[in-house]
Coordinates of C-alpha atoms and ligand atoms in Angstrom, one line a residue:
M1467 CA -0.3 -0.3 0.0
E1468 CA 2.9 2.1 1.0
I1469 CA 4.9 1.3 -2.3
Y1470 CA 1.3 2.6 -4.1
N1471 CA 1.0 5.7 -2.1
I1472 CA 4.6 6.6 -3.5
L1473 CA 4.1 5.7 -7.5
S1474 CA 1.2 7.8 -7.2
A1475 CA 2.2 10.4 -5.7
L1476 CA 4.9 10.6 -9.0
K1477 CA 4.9 13.0 -11.5
F1478 CA 6.1 12.5 -15.7
A1479 CA 8.8 14.0 -14.9
D1480 CA 9.6 11.6 -12.2
F1481 CA 9.6 8.6 -13.7
L1482 CA 12.0 9.6 -16.3
I1483 CA 14.9 10.5 -13.7
L1484 CA 13.8 7.1 -12.6
I1485 CA 14.1 5.1 -15.5
A1486 CA 16.8 7.6 -16.7
F1487 CA 19.2 7.9 -13.2
P1488 CA 20.2 4.0 -13.7
F1489 CA 21.0 4.1 -17.3
I1490 CA 23.4 7.0 -16.8
A1491 CA 24.8 5.3 -14.0
Y1492 CA 25.2 2.1 -15.7
V1493 CA 26.6 4.7 -18.8
C1494 CA 29.1 6.6 -16.3
Q1495 CA 30.3 3.2 -15.0
F1496 CA 30.5 1.3 -18.9
Y1497 CA 32.7 5.0 -19.8
F1498 CA 34.4 5.5 -16.4
K1499 CA 35.7 1.6 -16.9
Y1500 CA 36.5 2.0 -20.0
F1501 CA 39.0 5.2 -19.7
M1502 CA 40.5 4.3 -17.0
R1503 CA 41.3 0.4 -17.8
P1504 CA 45.0 -0.6 -17.3
N1505 CA 47.9 -0.8 -19.8
K1506 CA 45.1 0.9 -22.4
L1507 CA 45.6 0.1 -26.6
P1508 CA 44.6 2.5 -29.3
G1509 CA 40.5 1.1 -30.8
P1510 CA 37.6 2.1 -31.6
L1511 CA 35.4 3.9 -28.6
P1512 CA 33.2 1.3 -27.1
L1513 CA 29.2 2.0 -27.6
P1514 CA 27.4 1.7 -24.2
F1515 CA 25.7 -2.4 -23.8
I1516 CA 26.5 -2.8 -27.7
E1517 CA 29.8 -1.9 -27.4
C1518 CA 31.8 -2.2 -30.4
S1519 CA 29.3 -4.7 -32.3
Y1520 CA 28.5 -1.6 -34.8
L1521 CA 31.3 -1.9 -36.6
L1522 CA 30.6 -5.5 -37.2
T1523 CA 29.3 -6.3 -40.8
G1524 CA 30.0 -9.8 -41.7
N1525 CA 33.3 -8.7 -43.3
S1526 CA 36.2 -10.2 -40.9
K1527 CA 38.9 -9.2 -43.4
Q1528 CA 37.1 -5.5 -44.1
L1529 CA 37.0 -5.6 -39.7
L1530 CA 40.6 -6.9 -39.1
M1531 CA 42.3 -4.7 -41.8
S1532 CA 40.3 -1.3 -41.6
L1533 CA 41.5 -1.4 -37.7
Q1534 CA 45.1 -2.1 -38.3
K1535 CA 44.9 0.6 -40.9
K1536 CA 43.2 3.1 -38.7
Y1537 CA 44.9 2.3 -34.8
G1538 CA 48.1 0.7 -36.4
D1539 CA 49.4 -2.9 -36.3
I1540 CA 48.3 -3.6 -32.5
C1541 CA 45.3 -2.2 -31.0
E1542 CA 42.0 -3.2 -29.4
F1543 CA 38.3 -2.9 -29.7
Y1544 CA 35.4 -5.2 -27.1
L1545 CA 32.8 -7.4 -28.5
T1546 CA 30.7 -10.0 -26.3
G1547 CA 32.0 -8.2 -22.6
S1548 CA 35.6 -9.1 -23.4
R1549 CA 38.6 -7.5 -24.5
R1550 CA 39.9 -7.6 -28.3
I1551 CA 43.3 -7.4 -29.6
V1552 CA 44.3 -6.9 -33.4
I1553 CA 47.6 -8.5 -33.9
S1554 CA 49.3 -7.8 -37.6
R1555 CA 52.5 -7.5 -36.8
P1556 CA 54.7 -11.0 -36.9
E1557 CA 57.5 -10.1 -34.3
Y1558 CA 54.6 -9.8 -31.5
I1559 CA 53.3 -13.3 -32.7
E1560 CA 56.2 -14.9 -32.3
K1561 CA 55.1 -16.1 -28.1
I1562 CA 51.7 -16.7 -29.6
L1563 CA 52.6 -19.0 -32.0
T1564 CA 55.6 -20.5 -30.4
P1565 CA 54.0 -24.4 -29.7
S1566 CA 54.9 -25.7 -26.1
N1567 CA 52.9 -28.4 -24.1
K1568 CA 53.5 -26.9 -20.8
D1569 CA 52.8 -23.5 -21.1
T1570 CA 48.3 -23.0 -21.6
T1571 CA 48.3 -19.7 -22.0
F1572 CA 47.4 -19.9 -25.4
M1573 CA 46.7 -23.0 -26.0
L1574 CA 42.9 -22.7 -26.5
R1575 CA 40.4 -21.1 -29.5
F1576 CA 37.6 -20.0 -28.0
P1577 CA 36.9 -20.2 -24.2
Y1578 CA 33.0 -22.0 -23.2
F1579 CA 30.4 -21.5 -24.8
E1580 CA 27.1 -22.8 -23.5
G1581 CA 25.8 -21.3 -26.8
L1582 CA 28.4 -24.3 -29.0
E1583 CA 27.3 -26.5 -25.8
E1584 CA 23.5 -25.9 -27.8
L1585 CA 25.3 -27.2 -30.9
G1586 CA 26.7 -30.2 -29.6
V1587 CA 30.3 -29.6 -30.0
S1588 CA 31.3 -27.8 -26.8
G1589 CA 34.4 -29.9 -25.4
K1590 CA 34.7 -32.4 -28.2
G1591 CA 36.4 -32.7 -31.4
I1592 CA 39.4 -30.2 -32.3
I1593 CA 38.3 -26.9 -34.1
S1594 CA 35.8 -25.4 -31.1
N1595 CA 37.1 -27.6 -28.5
H1596 CA 37.5 -25.5 -24.9
D1597 CA 38.5 -28.4 -22.8
I1598 CA 41.9 -28.1 -22.8
K1599 CA 42.8 -31.9 -21.7
S1600 CA 39.8 -33.1 -24.2
W1601 CA 41.2 -30.7 -27.1
K1602 CA 45.1 -33.1 -26.7
F1603 CA 43.3 -36.1 -26.4
N1604 CA 41.5 -35.5 -29.8
R1605 CA 44.4 -33.7 -31.9
Q1606 CA 47.1 -36.6 -30.4
F1607 CA 45.0 -38.8 -32.2
F1608 CA 43.9 -36.5 -35.1
D1609 CA 47.5 -36.6 -35.9
N1610 CA 48.1 -39.6 -35.6
A1611 CA 45.4 -41.0 -38.0
V1612 CA 46.4 -38.1 -40.7
L1613 CA 50.1 -37.3 -40.3
K1614 CA 51.8 -40.4 -40.6
P1615 CA 53.8 -41.8 -44.0
S1616 CA 50.9 -44.3 -44.5
F1617 CA 48.1 -42.1 -45.2
N1618 CA 49.8 -39.7 -47.1
S1619 CA 50.7 -42.5 -49.7
E1620 CA 46.8 -43.7 -49.7
A1621 CA 45.9 -40.0 -50.1
V1622 CA 47.7 -40.0 -53.4
E1623 CA 46.7 -43.1 -54.7
W1624 CA 43.3 -41.2 -54.5
S1625 CA 44.2 -38.3 -55.8
N1626 CA 45.6 -40.3 -58.9
K1627 CA 42.2 -42.2 -58.7
L1628 CA 39.5 -38.7 -58.2
T1629 CA 41.0 -36.6 -60.9
Q1630 CA 41.0 -40.1 -63.5
E1631 CA 37.4 -39.1 -62.4
L1632 CA 37.3 -36.1 -63.3
E1633 CA 38.8 -36.1 -66.1
N1634 CA 35.9 -38.6 -67.2
Y1635 CA 33.2 -36.8 -66.3
W1636 CA 34.9 -32.9 -68.4
E1637 CA 35.6 -35.5 -71.5
Y1638 CA 31.6 -36.9 -71.1
L1639 CA 30.3 -33.3 -70.7
G1640 CA 33.0 -31.4 -73.4
K1641 CA 32.0 -33.9 -76.5
L1642 CA 28.7 -32.9 -75.5
N1643 CA 28.6 -30.2 -78.1
L1644 CA 31.3 -31.3 -79.7
S1645 CA 31.7 -29.7 -83.2
S1646 CA 35.3 -30.4 -84.0
N1647 CA 37.8 -33.0 -83.2
E1648 CA 38.7 -31.7 -80.4
W1649 CA 36.3 -31.7 -77.4
S1650 CA 36.1 -28.6 -75.3
L1651 CA 34.3 -27.6 -72.6
E1652 CA 32.8 -24.2 -70.2
T1653 CA 32.8 -24.9 -67.0
D1654 CA 32.9 -24.0 -63.4
I1655 CA 36.2 -24.9 -61.8
T1656 CA 34.7 -23.6 -58.2
N1657 CA 31.9 -26.0 -58.1
W1658 CA 34.3 -28.9 -59.3
A1659 CA 37.0 -27.9 -56.8
H1660 CA 34.2 -28.4 -53.6
R1661 CA 32.8 -31.3 -55.2
F1662 CA 36.9 -33.1 -55.7
A1663 CA 37.5 -31.8 -52.2
C1664 CA 34.8 -33.5 -50.8
D1665 CA 35.1 -36.3 -52.9
M1666 CA 38.6 -36.7 -50.7
I1667 CA 37.8 -35.8 -47.3
S1668 CA 34.9 -38.2 -47.4
I1669 CA 37.2 -41.2 -48.5
V1670 CA 40.5 -41.0 -47.1
I1671 CA 39.3 -39.3 -43.5
T1672 CA 36.1 -42.2 -43.9
G1673 CA 35.8 -44.6 -46.3
E1674 CA 32.9 -44.0 -47.4
R1675 CA 32.9 -42.9 -51.1
S1676 CA 30.6 -39.2 -51.4
Y1677 CA 31.0 -39.4 -54.9
S1678 CA 30.2 -34.9 -54.8
M1679 CA 31.4 -35.2 -58.1
A1680 CA 29.2 -37.8 -59.7
S1681 CA 26.2 -36.6 -58.6
Y1682 CA 27.4 -33.2 -60.1
Y1683 CA 28.3 -34.8 -63.4
N1684 CA 24.4 -36.4 -63.2
V1685 CA 23.3 -32.6 -62.7
H1686 CA 24.4 -31.8 -65.8
S1687 CA 24.7 -34.6 -68.2
P1688 CA 21.0 -36.6 -69.9
V1689 CA 23.1 -39.8 -69.1
K1690 CA 23.8 -40.7 -65.6
V1691 CA 26.2 -42.7 -63.7
T1692 CA 25.5 -44.5 -60.9
F1693 CA 26.6 -45.2 -57.9
E1694 CA 25.7 -46.8 -54.0
T1695 CA 26.9 -44.1 -51.2
I1696 CA 25.6 -43.3 -47.5
I1697 CA 25.8 -40.2 -48.5
E1698 CA 22.1 -39.8 -50.2
D1699 CA 22.6 -36.2 -51.1
S1700 CA 25.9 -35.5 -51.5
E1701 CA 24.8 -31.7 -52.9
R1702 CA 22.7 -31.1 -49.6
F1703 CA 26.1 -32.6 -48.1
I1704 CA 28.2 -30.3 -48.7
Q1705 CA 25.9 -27.5 -49.0
G1706 CA 25.1 -28.8 -44.7
F1707 CA 29.1 -27.6 -44.1
K1708 CA 28.8 -24.6 -45.8
N1709 CA 25.8 -23.7 -43.8
H1710 CA 27.1 -25.3 -40.8
L1711 CA 30.3 -22.8 -40.9
S1712 CA 27.3 -19.9 -41.2
G1713 CA 25.9 -20.9 -38.8
F1714 CA 28.1 -21.7 -36.1
I1715 CA 28.3 -17.4 -35.7
Y1716 CA 25.1 -17.5 -33.7
F1717 CA 26.5 -20.3 -31.6
L1718 CA 29.1 -18.5 -30.6
Y1719 CA 28.7 -14.2 -30.3
F1720 CA 24.5 -14.5 -29.3
S1721 CA 22.6 -15.1 -26.4
P1722 CA 20.2 -17.5 -25.8
F1723 CA 17.5 -14.6 -25.7
L1724 CA 18.5 -14.1 -28.4
R1725 CA 19.5 -16.8 -30.0
H1726 CA 15.3 -18.5 -29.5
H1727 CA 13.1 -15.0 -29.5
I1728 CA 14.8 -12.7 -32.1
P1729 CA 12.6 -13.2 -35.3
F1730 CA 15.7 -13.3 -38.0
I1731 CA 17.9 -14.8 -35.8
K1732 CA 15.7 -17.6 -34.6
D1733 CA 15.1 -19.2 -37.5
Q1734 CA 19.0 -19.4 -38.7
V1735 CA 18.7 -20.6 -35.1
K1736 CA 16.7 -23.3 -36.0
A1737 CA 18.0 -23.7 -39.5
T1738 CA 21.2 -24.8 -38.2
L1739 CA 20.6 -26.9 -35.8
K1740 CA 18.1 -28.9 -38.1
N1741 CA 21.4 -29.0 -40.7
Q1742 CA 23.2 -30.1 -38.1
D1743 CA 21.0 -32.9 -37.2
Y1744 CA 21.4 -34.0 -40.5
L1745 CA 25.2 -33.7 -40.6
F1746 CA 25.7 -36.0 -37.5
E1747 CA 22.8 -38.0 -38.7
I1748 CA 25.4 -39.3 -41.6
L1749 CA 28.9 -39.1 -39.5
D1750 CA 27.3 -41.5 -37.1
S1751 CA 26.2 -44.2 -39.6
M1752 CA 29.0 -43.9 -41.3
I1753 CA 30.8 -44.7 -37.6
K1754 CA 28.0 -47.6 -37.0
K1755 CA 29.6 -49.8 -40.6
R1756 CA 32.6 -49.0 -40.1
R1757 CA 32.7 -50.4 -36.9
K1758 CA 30.5 -53.4 -37.9
E1759 CA 33.1 -53.7 -41.3
I1760 CA 36.1 -54.4 -39.0
K1761 CA 34.6 -56.6 -35.6
E1762 CA 33.9 -59.2 -39.5
I1763 CA 37.2 -58.5 -40.3
P1764 CA 39.3 -61.2 -38.4
V1765 CA 42.7 -60.0 -35.7
G1766 CA 46.0 -59.7 -37.6
T1767 CA 44.2 -58.4 -40.8
E1768 CA 45.9 -55.5 -42.7
L1769 CA 42.8 -52.7 -41.6
R1770 CA 42.9 -49.3 -44.3
N1771 CA 44.6 -45.8 -43.6
D1772 CA 41.8 -44.0 -43.7
M1773 CA 41.2 -41.7 -40.1
L1774 CA 38.1 -43.3 -40.0
T1775 CA 39.4 -46.4 -39.3
S1776 CA 42.3 -45.4 -37.4
L1777 CA 40.2 -43.4 -34.7
I1778 CA 38.0 -46.3 -34.4
I1779 CA 41.1 -48.7 -33.2
T1780 CA 44.0 -47.1 -31.4
N1781 CA 44.5 -48.1 -28.2
T1782 CA 41.4 -51.0 -28.8
E1783 CA 42.6 -54.4 -28.6
R1784 CA 43.5 -54.0 -32.6
D1785 CA 45.7 -51.6 -31.8
I1786 CA 49.6 -51.6 -33.0
N1787 CA 50.6 -48.3 -32.1
R1788 CA 48.3 -47.9 -28.6
V1789 CA 52.5 -46.8 -27.2
N1790 CA 52.7 -43.5 -28.8
I1791 CA 49.2 -43.3 -26.9
A1792 CA 50.1 -44.5 -23.9
R1793 CA 53.1 -42.1 -23.1
D1794 CA 51.4 -39.2 -22.9
N1795 CA 48.8 -40.6 -19.8
I1796 CA 45.7 -41.0 -22.5
F1797 CA 45.3 -44.7 -23.0
R1798 CA 41.4 -45.1 -23.7
P1799 CA 39.7 -45.8 -27.0
M1800 CA 37.7 -43.1 -28.5
T1801 CA 33.7 -42.3 -27.9
D1802 CA 31.7 -41.9 -30.9
V1803 CA 30.8 -38.9 -29.7
E1804 CA 34.4 -38.0 -29.6
I1805 CA 34.4 -39.4 -33.4
R1806 CA 32.0 -38.2 -34.8
A1807 CA 33.3 -34.7 -33.9
N1808 CA 36.8 -34.9 -35.0
L1809 CA 35.2 -35.9 -38.7
L1810 CA 32.3 -33.5 -39.1
D1811 CA 36.3 -31.3 -38.0
S1812 CA 38.2 -32.4 -40.3
F1813 CA 35.1 -32.8 -43.6
Q1814 CA 34.8 -28.8 -42.1
G1815 CA 38.4 -27.9 -42.1
G1816 CA 38.7 -29.7 -45.1
I1817 CA 36.3 -28.9 -48.2
D1818 CA 36.3 -25.3 -48.6
T1819 CA 39.5 -24.0 -47.7
T1820 CA 41.3 -27.2 -50.2
A1821 CA 38.4 -25.4 -53.4
N1822 CA 38.9 -22.4 -53.0
T1823 CA 42.6 -22.1 -52.2
F1824 CA 42.9 -23.9 -55.6
S1825 CA 40.0 -22.3 -57.3
F1826 CA 42.2 -18.2 -56.6
I1827 CA 45.5 -20.5 -58.2
V1828 CA 43.5 -20.9 -61.6
Y1829 CA 42.2 -17.6 -61.5
Y1830 CA 45.5 -16.5 -60.8
T1831 CA 47.5 -19.1 -63.4
C1832 CA 45.5 -17.7 -66.0
Q1833 CA 46.0 -14.0 -65.3
Y1834 CA 49.6 -14.2 -65.8
P1835 CA 50.4 -15.6 -68.8
Q1836 CA 54.5 -15.9 -67.6
V1837 CA 53.8 -18.2 -64.0
K1838 CA 51.3 -20.2 -66.6
Q1839 CA 54.0 -21.3 -68.7
K1840 CA 56.7 -21.1 -66.1
M1841 CA 54.7 -24.2 -64.2
I1842 CA 53.8 -25.7 -66.9
D1843 CA 56.9 -26.1 -67.7
E1844 CA 57.9 -27.7 -64.1
I1845 CA 55.3 -30.1 -64.6
D1846 CA 56.6 -31.2 -67.9
S1847 CA 59.3 -31.8 -66.6
I1848 CA 58.5 -33.8 -63.8
F1849 CA 54.8 -35.7 -65.8
P1850 CA 56.2 -35.4 -69.2
P1851 CA 53.2 -35.2 -71.1
N1852 CA 51.3 -38.1 -72.6
T1853 CA 52.8 -40.4 -70.1
S1854 CA 50.7 -41.8 -67.3
F1855 CA 50.0 -39.6 -65.0
H1856 CA 50.4 -41.6 -62.5
L1857 CA 51.4 -39.2 -59.1
K1858 CA 53.5 -40.3 -56.4
Y1859 CA 53.8 -38.3 -53.3
D1860 CA 57.7 -37.9 -53.8
E1861 CA 57.0 -36.4 -57.1
L1862 CA 54.6 -33.9 -56.1
L1863 CA 56.7 -32.8 -53.6
K1864 CA 59.8 -32.0 -56.7
L1865 CA 57.1 -29.2 -57.8
E1866 CA 58.8 -26.3 -56.0
Y1867 CA 57.3 -23.4 -58.4
C1868 CA 54.0 -24.8 -58.0
N1869 CA 54.0 -25.1 -54.3
A1870 CA 56.0 -21.4 -54.8
I1871 CA 52.3 -20.6 -57.0
I1872 CA 50.7 -22.1 -54.4
N1873 CA 51.9 -20.1 -50.7
E1874 CA 51.5 -16.9 -53.2
V1875 CA 48.0 -17.0 -53.8
S1876 CA 46.9 -18.2 -50.6
R1877 CA 49.3 -14.8 -49.2
L1878 CA 46.7 -12.2 -51.3
H1879 CA 43.7 -14.8 -50.6
P1880 CA 44.0 -16.8 -47.0
I1881 CA 40.9 -18.8 -46.6
V1882 CA 41.2 -18.4 -42.9
I1883 CA 40.9 -14.0 -42.0
E1884 CA 41.6 -14.6 -38.9
L1885 CA 43.5 -17.2 -35.9
Q1886 CA 41.0 -16.5 -32.4
R1887 CA 43.5 -17.7 -29.4
F1888 CA 42.0 -17.5 -26.5
V1889 CA 44.8 -16.1 -23.4
K1890 CA 44.1 -18.2 -20.3
N1891 CA 46.8 -17.3 -18.4
P1892 CA 47.4 -12.8 -18.3
C1893 CA 50.4 -12.6 -20.4
E1894 CA 52.6 -9.5 -22.1
I1895 CA 52.8 -9.2 -25.8
A1896 CA 55.2 -6.6 -27.6
G1897 CA 55.5 -5.0 -24.7
H1898 CA 51.6 -4.8 -23.3
R1899 CA 49.9 -6.8 -20.4
F1900 CA 47.0 -9.1 -20.8
E1901 CA 44.2 -10.2 -18.5
A1902 CA 42.9 -13.6 -18.8
G1903 CA 39.7 -13.4 -21.0
T1904 CA 41.2 -11.5 -23.4
V1905 CA 40.5 -13.3 -26.7
I1906 CA 43.9 -12.3 -29.7
H1907 CA 42.2 -11.8 -33.5
I1908 CA 45.3 -12.4 -35.3
N1909 CA 45.0 -10.3 -38.8
T1910 CA 46.1 -12.8 -41.2
N1911 CA 45.6 -10.4 -44.5
G1912 CA 47.0 -8.2 -42.2
I1913 CA 50.2 -9.7 -41.4
H1914 CA 50.8 -11.0 -45.8
T1915 CA 50.7 -7.5 -47.1
H1916 CA 53.0 -6.4 -44.0
K1917 CA 54.7 -3.3 -46.2
D1918 CA 58.1 -4.1 -43.5
H1919 CA 58.5 -7.9 -44.6
W1920 CA 57.2 -7.8 -48.3
P1921 CA 58.5 -5.8 -50.9
N1922 CA 55.3 -4.5 -53.0
P1923 CA 52.9 -6.8 -51.2
E1924 CA 49.6 -6.4 -52.7
I1925 CA 51.8 -7.7 -56.1
F1926 CA 51.2 -10.9 -57.4
D1927 CA 54.9 -13.0 -57.5
P1928 CA 55.1 -16.2 -56.8
N1929 CA 59.0 -16.0 -57.3
R1930 CA 59.2 -14.0 -53.8
F1931 CA 58.7 -17.6 -52.8
Y1932 CA 60.8 -19.4 -55.5
K1933 CA 64.3 -20.7 -53.9
K1934 CA 65.8 -19.6 -56.7
N1935 CA 65.4 -16.2 -56.4
E1936 CA 65.3 -15.8 -53.7
S1937 CA 68.4 -13.7 -53.1
K1938 CA 66.8 -10.4 -55.3
Y1939 CA 63.4 -10.2 -52.7
M1940 CA 65.6 -11.5 -49.4
K1941 CA 67.7 -8.4 -50.3
N1942 CA 66.0 -4.9 -48.5
K1943 CA 63.5 -7.9 -46.0
V1944 CA 63.4 -9.6 -43.8
R1945 CA 60.6 -12.4 -44.2
N1946 CA 59.8 -13.1 -40.0
K1947 CA 58.6 -16.9 -39.3
F1948 CA 55.5 -16.6 -39.2
S1949 CA 55.1 -14.0 -42.0
L1950 CA 52.9 -16.2 -43.9
L1951 CA 49.7 -18.0 -42.2
I1952 CA 48.4 -20.2 -44.8
F1953 CA 47.3 -23.4 -42.4
G1954 CA 48.6 -20.9 -39.1
G1955 CA 51.3 -21.9 -36.4
G1956 CA 51.6 -23.6 -33.2
L1957 CA 49.8 -26.3 -31.4
H1958 CA 46.5 -25.7 -33.4
I1959 CA 48.5 -25.5 -36.7
C1960 CA 46.4 -26.9 -39.1
P1961 CA 46.3 -30.9 -39.0
G1962 CA 45.3 -31.1 -42.6
R1963 CA 48.5 -29.4 -44.5
K1964 CA 49.9 -32.3 -46.2
L1965 CA 46.6 -33.2 -46.9
A1966 CA 45.6 -30.2 -48.2
M1967 CA 49.2 -30.5 -51.0
I1968 CA 48.6 -33.8 -51.7
E1969 CA 45.4 -32.1 -53.0
L1970 CA 46.1 -28.2 -54.6
L1971 CA 49.7 -30.9 -56.3
S1972 CA 47.3 -32.9 -58.1
L1973 CA 44.6 -31.1 -59.0
M1974 CA 47.6 -28.4 -61.0
V1975 CA 49.2 -31.1 -62.4
M1976 CA 46.6 -32.5 -63.8
L1977 CA 44.5 -29.4 -64.7
F1978 CA 47.7 -27.5 -66.4
G1979 CA 49.2 -30.7 -67.7
K1980 CA 46.6 -32.0 -69.6
Y1981 CA 44.5 -29.3 -70.8
D1982 CA 44.5 -26.0 -72.3
V1983 CA 43.1 -23.3 -70.0
E1984 CA 41.5 -20.5 -69.7
L1985 CA 39.2 -18.0 -67.8
V1986 CA 36.4 -17.6 -70.0
D1987 CA 36.2 -13.6 -68.8
I1988 CA 39.9 -12.6 -68.6
N1989 CA 38.3 -9.1 -67.2
A1990 CA 35.7 -10.8 -65.6
P1991 CA 37.1 -9.5 -61.7
L1992 CA 37.8 -12.2 -59.6
K1993 CA 34.7 -12.9 -56.8
V1994 CA 36.2 -13.0 -53.9
K1995 CA 33.3 -13.0 -50.4
S1996 CA 35.1 -12.4 -47.6
T1997 CA 32.7 -13.0 -44.2
A1998 CA 34.3 -15.5 -41.5
T1999 CA 36.3 -16.7 -44.0
T2000 CA 36.8 -16.1 -47.5
T2001 CA 35.5 -17.7 -51.0
C2002 CA 35.8 -17.7 -54.4
G2003 CA 32.3 -17.7 -55.9
E2004 CA 32.3 -18.5 -59.2
L2005 CA 34.9 -19.0 -62.4
P2006 CA 34.0 -20.2 -65.4
I2007 CA 37.0 -21.3 -67.3
K2008 CA 37.4 -23.2 -70.4
I2009 CA 39.2 -26.3 -70.8
K2010 CA 40.3 -28.7 -74.3
P2011 CA 43.2 -30.9 -73.9
R2012 CA 46.6 -30.1 -74.7
K2013 CA 48.0 -31.5 -78.2
Ligands
HEM542 C1 44.2 -25.0 -48.1 C2 43.5 -26.2 -47.5 C3 43.7 -25.7 -45.9 C4 44.1 -24.2 -45.2 C5 44.3 -22.6 -45.5 C6 43.9 -24.1 -43.9 C7 43.9 -23.8 -43.1 C8 44.3 -23.6 -41.7 C9 43.9 -22.6 -40.5 C10 44.5 -21.3 -40.5 C11 43.9 -22.8 -39.5 C12 43.9 -23.0 -37.8 C13 45.1 -23.4 -37.3 C14 45.0 -21.9 -36.5 O1 44.3 -21.4 -35.6 O2 46.7 -21.5 -35.9 C15 42.8 -24.5 -40.2 C16 42.8 -25.9 -38.7 C17 42.5 -26.7 -38.5 N1 42.5 -27.2 -40.4 FE1 43.1 -27.0 -42.0 N2 43.4 -26.0 -43.9 C18 43.1 -27.0 -45.1 C19 42.4 -27.8 -44.9 C20 42.7 -28.8 -44.2 C21 41.9 -30.1 -44.2 C22 42.5 -30.8 -45.6 C23 42.3 -30.3 -43.3 C24 41.0 -32.4 -42.8 C25 42.5 -32.9 -42.3 C26 42.0 -29.4 -42.0 C27 41.9 -29.3 -41.1 C28 41.5 -28.8 -40.1 C29 41.3 -28.6 -38.0 C30 40.6 -30.0 -37.8 C31 41.9 -27.4 -38.0 C32 41.4 -27.1 -36.3 C33 42.4 -27.0 -35.4 C34 43.3 -27.4 -34.2 O3 42.3 -26.8 -34.0 O4 43.3 -28.0 -33.5 N3 42.8 -28.0 -42.5 N4 43.6 -25.0 -41.4

């Protein structure tokens, strides 16, 4: 009753003061804390409630590059209640990317997010695992499976088979519109590259064919190929990983309230979860099928080299490599949920990255005829034209100029825009002190084009990575160990890097060694899109068999 009396005695202006007071108090406290913060760095002014989210356009590359341009090589911004440090200079990241198994300061990419729990990936796999012990356990299994030499040999063998299959599809499609003796084909290489990468990941990681190239061929050909696969709709499967990546952001940065109640966001979240269920269902059936197959194979019989097989058998009765793992006190088999998370990370990490890098390679080599000719000369010297072209790992490694092209293209268009690290313990970087809970954003594009480390950084020139030309480029500028971050660095360095190089080199040898390749429109600008990662839009090319 008393409260009612007080309220009814208040005038409209009093109500306004009542509402405004806590707001003003919050704003004052917010800015007091901001301006009095220790170890200040330059950066944009955060606003109450929304912090620096007014800078977000969905394009991470643009955000990080504009911050570097305006505030320098080390600056800060505030988002989701965290202090975030943008680093764009290689010298400053040495400490962060130097692997140490004991120091946990930079061991995590993300902290715990309840959103990732809802998405079913929290504390599992390796890309977004916040639990150090669990991440180490998974990472060691993953590395053991994909970095062993027998995995490389198997990957090269599959590269041979899949490039041959791709060539057959191109030839069939090319011959559909045959106007002279020679066939030719106009096609979007980006789409083929995605399907090749999916087929490759699927077979070498799970031992299952995804037949993505075959499905894509069927879309374009009146004569269909038939195949049997656990992935009924591989077009949906590939799209599923793209959707997973774009939906991930809602679970990482949005509160449960926003995720479940705000109209547009709510729908995106629902779609991402439905997509997740679809991907999990396929991955689960692959695991189940392989477990059953392994049970039926007599003990002592040599098993396939795919990662799924390794993950199932490691630390079980059948395993012969157990000593490696036991040394680190993680002697236990992996559960199906853990295996599924690793398969998800492999597809997630391995399809778009490889396919987009290859598309950029095709664009640049076609734009620069001298580079293209030098590359073809190198390919011809190792894989002479009109021979069997059976790829071998050690021969792929001899392709130094092709390797230089991959480095240079990836320097200009790194697929992964930023390397994130969550600071677990207070630390010092470049003379600045950072508290636990700070988030580091390593600006890959900024480092790849830093004028103190790269002469004429905007110019495409693979010679800067070609050993024979090194002296010319290394004269004035000192290239830092961390000035090229294609595959990241430190303990989180990409475990699929060798597989990716096998795929990229194999595709280059097949495409440019056997075909005349041109861009359909040499004047069309490259369709680059940067959101959470950098991707290549359609890239129509014209191919015909080389004479
Ligand atoms: C050209 C192709 C590729 C590029 C450019 C690329 C790039 C990267 C980068 C920059 C990172 C982050 C590293 C860091 O934070 O320091 C990463 C992590 C990762 N990549 Fe790749 N990658 C490629 C291919 C692959 C393939 C084929 C696989 C599949 C086996 C793969 C699986 C992963 C996984 C699982 C991680 C997370 C590692 C961790 O957090 O410990 N990547 N990759």
